[in-house]
mmCIF file of C-alpha atoms in Angstrom:
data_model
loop_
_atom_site.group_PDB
_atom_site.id
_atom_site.type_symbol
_atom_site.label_atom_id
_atom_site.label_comp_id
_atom_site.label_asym_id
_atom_site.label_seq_id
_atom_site.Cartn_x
_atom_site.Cartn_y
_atom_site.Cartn_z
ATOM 1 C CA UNK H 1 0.000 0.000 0.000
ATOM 2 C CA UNK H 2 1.031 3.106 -0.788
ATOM 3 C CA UNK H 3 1.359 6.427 1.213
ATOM 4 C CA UNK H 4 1.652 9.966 0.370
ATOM 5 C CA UNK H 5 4.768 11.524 1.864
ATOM 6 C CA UNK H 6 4.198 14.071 4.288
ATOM 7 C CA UNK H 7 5.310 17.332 3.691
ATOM 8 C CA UNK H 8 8.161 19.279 5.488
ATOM 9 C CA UNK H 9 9.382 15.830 6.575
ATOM 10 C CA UNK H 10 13.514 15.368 6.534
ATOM 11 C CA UNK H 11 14.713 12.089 5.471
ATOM 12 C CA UNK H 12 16.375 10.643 8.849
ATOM 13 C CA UNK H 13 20.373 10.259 8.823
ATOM 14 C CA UNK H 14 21.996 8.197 11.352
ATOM 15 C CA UNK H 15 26.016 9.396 11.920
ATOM 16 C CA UNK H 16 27.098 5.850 11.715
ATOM 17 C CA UNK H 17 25.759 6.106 8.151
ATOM 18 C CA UNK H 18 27.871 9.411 7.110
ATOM 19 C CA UNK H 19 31.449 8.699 5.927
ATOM 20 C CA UNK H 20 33.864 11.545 4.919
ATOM 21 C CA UNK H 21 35.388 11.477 1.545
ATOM 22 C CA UNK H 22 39.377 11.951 2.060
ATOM 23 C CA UNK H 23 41.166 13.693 -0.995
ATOM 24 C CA UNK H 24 40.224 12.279 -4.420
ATOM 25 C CA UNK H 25 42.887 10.289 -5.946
ATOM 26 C CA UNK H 26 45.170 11.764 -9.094
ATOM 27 C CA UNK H 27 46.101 9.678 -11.678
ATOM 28 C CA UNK H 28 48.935 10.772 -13.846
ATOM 29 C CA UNK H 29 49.502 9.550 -17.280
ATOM 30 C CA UNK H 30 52.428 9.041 -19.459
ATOM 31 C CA UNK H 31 52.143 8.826 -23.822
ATOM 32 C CA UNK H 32 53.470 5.276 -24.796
ATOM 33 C CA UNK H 33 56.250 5.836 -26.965
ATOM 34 C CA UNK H 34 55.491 6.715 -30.442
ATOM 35 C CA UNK H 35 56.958 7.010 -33.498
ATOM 36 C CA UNK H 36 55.663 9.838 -36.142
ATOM 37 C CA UNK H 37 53.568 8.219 -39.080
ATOM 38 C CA UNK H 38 55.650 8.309 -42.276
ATOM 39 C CA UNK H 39 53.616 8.739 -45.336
ATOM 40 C CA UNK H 40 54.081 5.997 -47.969
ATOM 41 C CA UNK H 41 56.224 6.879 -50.626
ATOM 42 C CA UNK H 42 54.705 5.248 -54.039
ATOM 43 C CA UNK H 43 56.584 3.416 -56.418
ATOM 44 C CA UNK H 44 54.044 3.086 -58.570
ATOM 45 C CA UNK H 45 51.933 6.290 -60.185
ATOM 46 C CA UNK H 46 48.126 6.941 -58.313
ATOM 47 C CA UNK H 47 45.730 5.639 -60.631
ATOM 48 C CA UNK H 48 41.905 6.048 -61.024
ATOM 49 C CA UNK H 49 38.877 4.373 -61.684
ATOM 50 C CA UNK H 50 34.905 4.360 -62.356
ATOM 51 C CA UNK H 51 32.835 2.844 -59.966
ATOM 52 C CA UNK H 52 29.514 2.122 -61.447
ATOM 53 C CA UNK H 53 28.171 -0.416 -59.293
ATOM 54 C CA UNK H 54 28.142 -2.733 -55.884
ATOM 55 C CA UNK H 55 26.462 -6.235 -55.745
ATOM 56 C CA UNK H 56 25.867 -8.951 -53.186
ATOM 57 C CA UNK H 57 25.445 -11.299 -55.948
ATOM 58 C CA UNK H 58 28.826 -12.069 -58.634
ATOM 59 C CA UNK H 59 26.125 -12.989 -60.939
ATOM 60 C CA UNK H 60 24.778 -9.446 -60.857
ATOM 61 C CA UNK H 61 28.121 -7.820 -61.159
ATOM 62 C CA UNK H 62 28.685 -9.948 -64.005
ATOM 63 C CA UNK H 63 25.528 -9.054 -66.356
ATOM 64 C CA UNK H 64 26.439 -5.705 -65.412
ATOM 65 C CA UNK H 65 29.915 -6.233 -66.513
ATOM 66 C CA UNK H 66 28.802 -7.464 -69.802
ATOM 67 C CA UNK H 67 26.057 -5.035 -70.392
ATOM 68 C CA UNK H 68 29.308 -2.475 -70.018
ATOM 69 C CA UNK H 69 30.841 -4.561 -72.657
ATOM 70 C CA UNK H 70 28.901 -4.856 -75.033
ATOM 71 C CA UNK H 71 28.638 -0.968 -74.919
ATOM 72 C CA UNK H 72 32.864 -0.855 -75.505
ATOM 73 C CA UNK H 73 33.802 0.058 -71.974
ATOM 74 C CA UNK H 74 36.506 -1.659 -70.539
ATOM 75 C CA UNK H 75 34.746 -3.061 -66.949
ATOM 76 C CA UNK H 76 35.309 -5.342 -64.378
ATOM 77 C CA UNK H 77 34.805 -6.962 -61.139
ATOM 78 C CA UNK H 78 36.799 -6.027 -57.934
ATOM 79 C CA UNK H 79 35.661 -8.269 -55.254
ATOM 80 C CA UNK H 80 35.072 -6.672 -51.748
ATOM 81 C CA UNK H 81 34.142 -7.347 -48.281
ATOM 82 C CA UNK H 82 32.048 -5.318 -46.078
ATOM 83 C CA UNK H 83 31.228 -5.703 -42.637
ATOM 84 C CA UNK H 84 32.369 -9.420 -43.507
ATOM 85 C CA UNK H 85 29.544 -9.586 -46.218
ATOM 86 C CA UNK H 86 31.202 -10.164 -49.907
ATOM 87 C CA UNK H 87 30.668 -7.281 -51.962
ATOM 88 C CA UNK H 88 31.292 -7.140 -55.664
ATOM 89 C CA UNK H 89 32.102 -3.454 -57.067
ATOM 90 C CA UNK H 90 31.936 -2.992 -61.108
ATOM 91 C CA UNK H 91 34.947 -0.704 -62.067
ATOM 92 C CA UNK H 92 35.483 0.952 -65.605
ATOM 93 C CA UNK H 93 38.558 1.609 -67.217
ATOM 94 C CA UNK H 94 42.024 2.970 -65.305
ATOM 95 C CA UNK H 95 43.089 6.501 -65.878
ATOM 96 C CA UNK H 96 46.595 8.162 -65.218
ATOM 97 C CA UNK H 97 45.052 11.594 -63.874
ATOM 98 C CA UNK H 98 41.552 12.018 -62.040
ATOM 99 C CA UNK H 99 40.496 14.846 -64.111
ATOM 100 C CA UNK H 100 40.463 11.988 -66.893
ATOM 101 C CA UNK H 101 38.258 9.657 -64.848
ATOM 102 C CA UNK H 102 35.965 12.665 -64.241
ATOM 103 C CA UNK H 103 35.313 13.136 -67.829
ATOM 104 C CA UNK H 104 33.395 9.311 -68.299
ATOM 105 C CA UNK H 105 31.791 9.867 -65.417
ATOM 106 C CA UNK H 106 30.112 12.534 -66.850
ATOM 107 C CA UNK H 107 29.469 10.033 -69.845
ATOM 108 C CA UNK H 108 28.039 7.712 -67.932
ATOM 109 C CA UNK H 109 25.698 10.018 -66.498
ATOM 110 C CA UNK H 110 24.300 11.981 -70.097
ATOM 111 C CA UNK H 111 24.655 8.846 -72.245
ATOM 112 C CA UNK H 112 24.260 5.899 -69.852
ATOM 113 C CA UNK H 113 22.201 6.894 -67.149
ATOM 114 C CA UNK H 114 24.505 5.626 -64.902
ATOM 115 C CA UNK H 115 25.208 7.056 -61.711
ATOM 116 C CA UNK H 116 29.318 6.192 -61.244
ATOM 117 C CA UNK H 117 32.020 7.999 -59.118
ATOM 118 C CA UNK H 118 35.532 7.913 -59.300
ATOM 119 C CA UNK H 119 38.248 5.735 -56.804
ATOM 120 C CA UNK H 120 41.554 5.244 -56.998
ATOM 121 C CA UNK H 121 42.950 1.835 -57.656
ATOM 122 C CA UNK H 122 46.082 -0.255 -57.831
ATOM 123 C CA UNK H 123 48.165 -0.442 -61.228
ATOM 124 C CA UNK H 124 48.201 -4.106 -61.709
#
């Protein structure tokens, strides 16, 4: 059963129940030794690509792939993994600058009605 609190009432503390905090503790902290990130020098030129497309499915990558093709662009499959799910992304073509890569993906976009973006990839 439940009863209304009365009003103007002070909770009750016993002193055997009130402890004094002494002074908090300080933790000090020391970096781990690091050493300074060195950027990467390439051996190999930065190259781009055309993304035009990401499937669960190989098999859809693929019809994409030969619908590309069939149209004259030089496409294929990169596999992927995401979040430990296989991924399969359709790439176009490999250009030496990304202004280059920017130009078909323009293409894609007024001729194809393709949505595409560009990546970078590796030379091989």
């Amino acid at each position: 059963n439940w009863v209304p609190r009365k009003m103007g009432l002070q909770p009750m503390v016993l002193e055997s129940q009130v402890r004094t905090l002494g002074k908090p503790s300080i933790f000090t902290t020391t970096p781990a030794n690091t050493t300074p990130i060195q950027k990467s020098t390439r051996s190999e030129p930065l190259q781009y690509t055309i993304q035009v497309g990401a499937y669960k499915t190989e098999a859809n990558a693929n019809q994409m792939v030969s619908n590309l093709l069939e149209k004259g662009y030089r496409a294929r499959i990169t596999p992927d993994t995401k979040n430990g799910t296989p991924l399969f992304k359709v790439h176009v073509d490999k250009f030496g600058n990304k202004k280059q890569a920017l130009k078909l993906t323009k293409k894609f976009a007024t001729e194809e009605n393709l949505s595409s973006f560009v990546t970078t990839t590796s030379s091989n």
